[in-house]
mmCIF file with all atom_site columns, C-alpha atoms in Angstrom:
data_model
loop_
_atom_site.group_PDB
_atom_site.id
_atom_site.type_symbol
_atom_site.label_atom_id
_atom_site.label_alt_id
_atom_site.label_comp_id
_atom_site.label_asym_id
_atom_site.label_entity_id
_atom_site.label_seq_id
_atom_site.pdbx_PDB_ins_code
_atom_site.Cartn_x
_atom_site.Cartn_y
_atom_site.Cartn_z
_atom_site.occupancy
_atom_site.B_iso_or_equiv
_atom_site.pdbx_formal_charge
_atom_site.auth_seq_id
_atom_site.auth_comp_id
_atom_site.auth_asym_id
_atom_site.auth_atom_id
_atom_site.pdbx_PDB_model_num
ATOM 1  C CA . LEU A 1 1  ? 0.000   0.000   0.000  1.00 0.00 ? 290 LEU A CA 1
ATOM 2  C CA . LYS A 1 2  ? 1.049   3.532   -0.614 1.00 0.00 ? 291 LYS A CA 1
ATOM 3  C CA . PRO A 1 3  ? 1.469   5.104   2.797  1.00 0.00 ? 292 PRO A CA 1
ATOM 4  C CA . ASP A 1 4  ? -0.450  8.208   1.719  1.00 0.00 ? 293 ASP A CA 1
ATOM 5  C CA . ALA A 1 5  ? -3.404  6.434   0.057  1.00 0.00 ? 294 ALA A CA 1
ATOM 6  C CA . PHE A 1 6  ? -6.418  6.989   2.317  1.00 0.00 ? 295 PHE A CA 1
ATOM 7  C CA . ASP A 1 7  ? -8.993  4.713   0.677  1.00 0.00 ? 296 ASP A CA 1
ATOM 8  C CA . PRO A 1 8  ? -7.027  1.440   0.924  1.00 0.00 ? 297 PRO A CA 1
ATOM 9  C CA . HIS A 1 9  ? -6.287  2.126   4.591  1.00 0.00 ? 298 HIS A CA 1
ATOM 10 C CA . PHE A 1 10 ? -9.959  2.941   5.201  1.00 0.00 ? 299 PHE A CA 1
ATOM 11 C CA . SER A 1 11 ? -10.859 -0.371  3.546  1.00 0.00 ? 300 SER A CA 1
ATOM 12 C CA . LEU A 1 12 ? -8.395  -2.174  5.789  1.00 0.00 ? 301 LEU A CA 1
ATOM 13 C CA . VAL A 1 13 ? -10.092 -0.692  8.848  1.00 0.00 ? 302 VAL A CA 1
ATOM 14 C CA . ASN A 1 14 ? -13.364 -2.244  7.686  1.00 0.00 ? 303 ASN A CA 1
ATOM 15 C CA . ILE A 1 15 ? -11.761 -5.595  6.837  1.00 0.00 ? 304 ILE A CA 1
ATOM 16 C CA . TYR A 1 16 ? -10.063 -5.813  10.238 1.00 0.00 ? 305 TYR A CA 1
ATOM 17 C CA . VAL A 1 17 ? -13.304 -4.900  12.012 1.00 0.00 ? 306 VAL A CA 1
ATOM 18 C CA . GLN A 1 18 ? -15.147 -7.651  10.113 1.00 0.00 ? 307 GLN A CA 1
ATOM 19 C CA . LYS A 1 19 ? -12.451 -10.098 11.228 1.00 0.00 ? 308 LYS A CA 1
ATOM 20 C CA . GLN A 1 20 ? -12.732 -8.715  14.774 1.00 0.00 ? 309 GLN A CA 1
ATOM 21 C CA . ASP A 1 21 ? -9.051  -7.755  14.680 1.00 0.00 ? 310 ASP A CA 1
ATOM 22 C CA . PHE A 1 22 ? -9.595  -4.510  16.533 1.00 0.00 ? 311 PHE A CA 1
ATOM 23 C CA . GLU A 1 23 ? -5.931  -3.858  17.297 1.00 0.00 ? 312 GLU A CA 1
ATOM 24 C CA . ASN A 1 24 ? -4.994  -3.699  13.598 1.00 0.00 ? 313 ASN A CA 1
ATOM 25 C CA . ALA A 1 25 ? -8.223  -1.841  12.797 1.00 0.00 ? 314 ALA A CA 1
ATOM 26 C CA . ALA A 1 26 ? -7.287  0.848   15.334 1.00 0.00 ? 315 ALA A CA 1
ATOM 27 C CA . ASP A 1 27 ? -3.774  1.067   13.888 1.00 0.00 ? 316 ASP A CA 1
ATOM 28 C CA . GLU A 1 28 ? -5.165  1.554   10.377 1.00 0.00 ? 317 GLU A CA 1
ATOM 29 C CA . ALA A 1 29 ? -7.674  4.126   11.648 1.00 0.00 ? 318 ALA A CA 1
ATOM 30 C CA . LYS A 1 30 ? -4.801  6.071   13.190 1.00 0.00 ? 319 LYS A CA 1
ATOM 31 C CA . ILE A 1 31 ? -2.978  6.014   9.841  1.00 0.00 ? 320 ILE A CA 1
ATOM 32 C CA . CYS A 1 32 ? -6.141  7.344   8.180  1.00 0.00 ? 321 CYS A CA 1
ATOM 33 C CA . LEU A 1 33 ? -6.313  10.163  10.721 1.00 0.00 ? 322 LEU A CA 1
ATOM 34 C CA . THR A 1 34 ? -2.749  11.204  9.986  1.00 0.00 ? 323 THR A CA 1
ATOM 35 C CA . MET A 1 35 ? -3.816  11.654  6.363  1.00 0.00 ? 324 MET A CA 1
ATOM 36 C CA . LYS A 1 36 ? -7.190  13.256  7.076  1.00 0.00 ? 325 LYS A CA 1
ATOM 37 C CA . PRO A 1 37 ? -7.163  14.645  10.615 1.00 0.00 ? 326 PRO A CA 1
ATOM 38 C CA . LYS A 1 38 ? -10.579 16.245  10.192 1.00 0.00 ? 327 LYS A CA 1
ATOM 39 C CA . HIS A 1 39 ? -12.352 13.061  9.063  1.00 0.00 ? 328 HIS A CA 1
ATOM 40 C CA . ARG A 1 40 ? -15.194 12.983  11.575 1.00 0.00 ? 329 ARG A CA 1
ATOM 41 C CA . ASP A 1 41 ? -16.314 9.416   10.939 1.00 0.00 ? 330 ASP A CA 1
ATOM 42 C CA . MET A 1 42 ? -12.782 8.071   11.258 1.00 0.00 ? 331 MET A CA 1
ATOM 43 C CA . HIS A 1 43 ? -12.484 9.778   14.647 1.00 0.00 ? 332 HIS A CA 1
ATOM 44 C CA . LEU A 1 44 ? -15.697 8.013   15.700 1.00 0.00 ? 333 LEU A CA 1
ATOM 45 C CA . ILE A 1 45 ? -14.436 4.665   14.454 1.00 0.00 ? 334 ILE A CA 1
ATOM 46 C CA . HIS A 1 46 ? -11.004 5.143   16.020 1.00 0.00 ? 335 HIS A CA 1
ATOM 47 C CA . GLY A 1 47 ? -12.432 6.223   19.376 1.00 0.00 ? 336 GLY A CA 1
ATOM 48 C CA . ASN A 1 48 ? -14.827 3.305   19.551 1.00 0.00 ? 337 ASN A CA 1
ATOM 49 C CA . LEU A 1 49 ? -12.123 0.814   18.551 1.00 0.00 ? 338 LEU A CA 1
ATOM 50 C CA . LEU A 1 50 ? -9.815  2.121   21.266 1.00 0.00 ? 339 LEU A CA 1
ATOM 51 C CA . ARG A 1 51 ? -12.583 1.985   23.837 1.00 0.00 ? 340 ARG A CA 1
ATOM 52 C CA . ASN A 1 52 ? -13.281 -1.632  22.910 1.00 0.00 ? 341 ASN A CA 1
ATOM 53 C CA . LEU A 1 53 ? -9.579  -2.495  23.088 1.00 0.00 ? 342 LEU A CA 1
ATOM 54 C CA . ALA A 1 54 ? -9.307  -0.922  26.543 1.00 0.00 ? 343 ALA A CA 1
ATOM 55 C CA . SER A 1 55 ? -12.043 -3.188  27.847 1.00 0.00 ? 344 SER A CA 1
ATOM 56 C CA . GLY A 1 56 ? -10.426 -6.303  26.389 1.00 0.00 ? 345 GLY A CA 1
ATOM 57 C CA . LYS A 1 57 ? -8.650  -8.985  28.334 1.00 0.00 ? 346 LYS A CA 1
ATOM 58 C CA . GLY A 1 58 ? -4.943  -8.864  29.014 1.00 0.00 ? 347 GLY A CA 1
ATOM 59 C CA . LYS A 1 59 ? -4.555  -5.106  29.254 1.00 0.00 ? 348 LYS A CA 1
ATOM 60 C CA . SER A 1 60 ? -2.776  -3.634  32.263 1.00 0.00 ? 349 SER A CA 1
ATOM 61 C CA . PRO A 1 61 ? -4.464  -0.726  34.046 1.00 0.00 ? 350 PRO A CA 1
ATOM 62 C CA . GLU A 1 62 ? -1.864  1.595   32.497 1.00 0.00 ? 351 GLU A CA 1
ATOM 63 C CA . GLU A 1 63 ? -2.609  0.307   28.988 1.00 0.00 ? 352 GLU A CA 1
ATOM 64 C CA . GLN A 1 64 ? -6.345  0.628   29.607 1.00 0.00 ? 353 GLN A CA 1
ATOM 65 C CA . LYS A 1 65 ? -5.954  4.230   30.786 1.00 0.00 ? 354 LYS A CA 1
ATOM 66 C CA . LYS A 1 66 ? -3.802  5.149   27.783 1.00 0.00 ? 355 LYS A CA 1
ATOM 67 C CA . LEU A 1 67 ? -6.318  3.603   25.349 1.00 0.00 ? 356 LEU A CA 1
ATOM 68 C CA . LEU A 1 68 ? -9.275  5.249   27.073 1.00 0.00 ? 357 LEU A CA 1
ATOM 69 C CA . ASP A 1 69 ? -7.574  8.653   27.106 1.00 0.00 ? 358 ASP A CA 1
ATOM 70 C CA . GLU A 1 70 ? -6.880  8.360   23.384 1.00 0.00 ? 359 GLU A CA 1
ATOM 71 C CA . ALA A 1 71 ? -10.454 7.166   22.777 1.00 0.00 ? 360 ALA A CA 1
ATOM 72 C CA . VAL A 1 72 ? -11.889 10.165  24.640 1.00 0.00 ? 361 VAL A CA 1
ATOM 73 C CA . ASN A 1 73 ? -9.708  12.527  22.605 1.00 0.00 ? 362 ASN A CA 1
ATOM 74 C CA . SER A 1 74 ? -10.764 10.967  19.311 1.00 0.00 ? 363 SER A CA 1
ATOM 75 C CA . LEU A 1 75 ? -14.462 10.947  20.227 1.00 0.00 ? 364 LEU A CA 1
ATOM 76 C CA . ALA A 1 76 ? -14.239 14.554  21.439 1.00 0.00 ? 365 ALA A CA 1
ATOM 77 C CA . GLU A 1 77 ? -12.646 15.524  18.126 1.00 0.00 ? 366 GLU A CA 1
ATOM 78 C CA . ALA A 1 78 ? -15.482 13.786  16.267 1.00 0.00 ? 367 ALA A CA 1
ATOM 79 C CA . GLU A 1 79 ? -18.030 15.730  18.271 1.00 0.00 ? 368 GLU A CA 1
ATOM 80 C CA . LYS A 1 80 ? -16.139 18.958  17.613 1.00 0.00 ? 369 LYS A CA 1
ATOM 81 C CA . LEU A 1 81 ? -16.223 18.166  13.895 1.00 0.00 ? 370 LEU A CA 1
ATOM 82 C CA . GLY A 1 82 ? -19.989 17.811  13.994 1.00 0.00 ? 371 GLY A CA 1
ATOM 83 C CA . ALA A 1 83 ? -20.781 14.222  14.902 1.00 0.00 ? 372 ALA A CA 1
ATOM 84 C CA . LYS A 1 84 ? -24.289 13.699  16.120 1.00 0.00 ? 373 LYS A CA 1
ATOM 85 C CA . LYS A 1 85 ? -24.453 12.887  19.812 1.00 0.00 ? 374 LYS A CA 1
ATOM 86 C CA . GLY A 1 86 ? -26.320 9.654   19.106 1.00 0.00 ? 375 GLY A CA 1
ATOM 87 C CA . MET A 1 87 ? -23.435 8.352   16.983 1.00 0.00 ? 376 MET A CA 1
ATOM 88 C CA . ILE A 1 88 ? -20.992 8.338   19.906 1.00 0.00 ? 377 ILE A CA 1
ATOM 89 C CA . HIS A 1 89 ? -21.742 5.281   22.042 1.00 0.00 ? 378 HIS A CA 1
#
């Protein structure tokens, strides 16, 4: 993949989510956000993926806090960019 090609990375987010590989999905979402930092929907996706990862098994309290802090930031950015309140779960 070209590192600066948004659409293939966006597709990978969806593929990883379908496979329930949330760690890789979150990584791809972060790549997408470096390319399009004002992409509201990607902030929603990224925030929700991080929140789900934080609640997963095997995470230390420090890892959980880091993931949740990043999730809150991404979801707050989505809201700032105009996400509807009902879309942020």
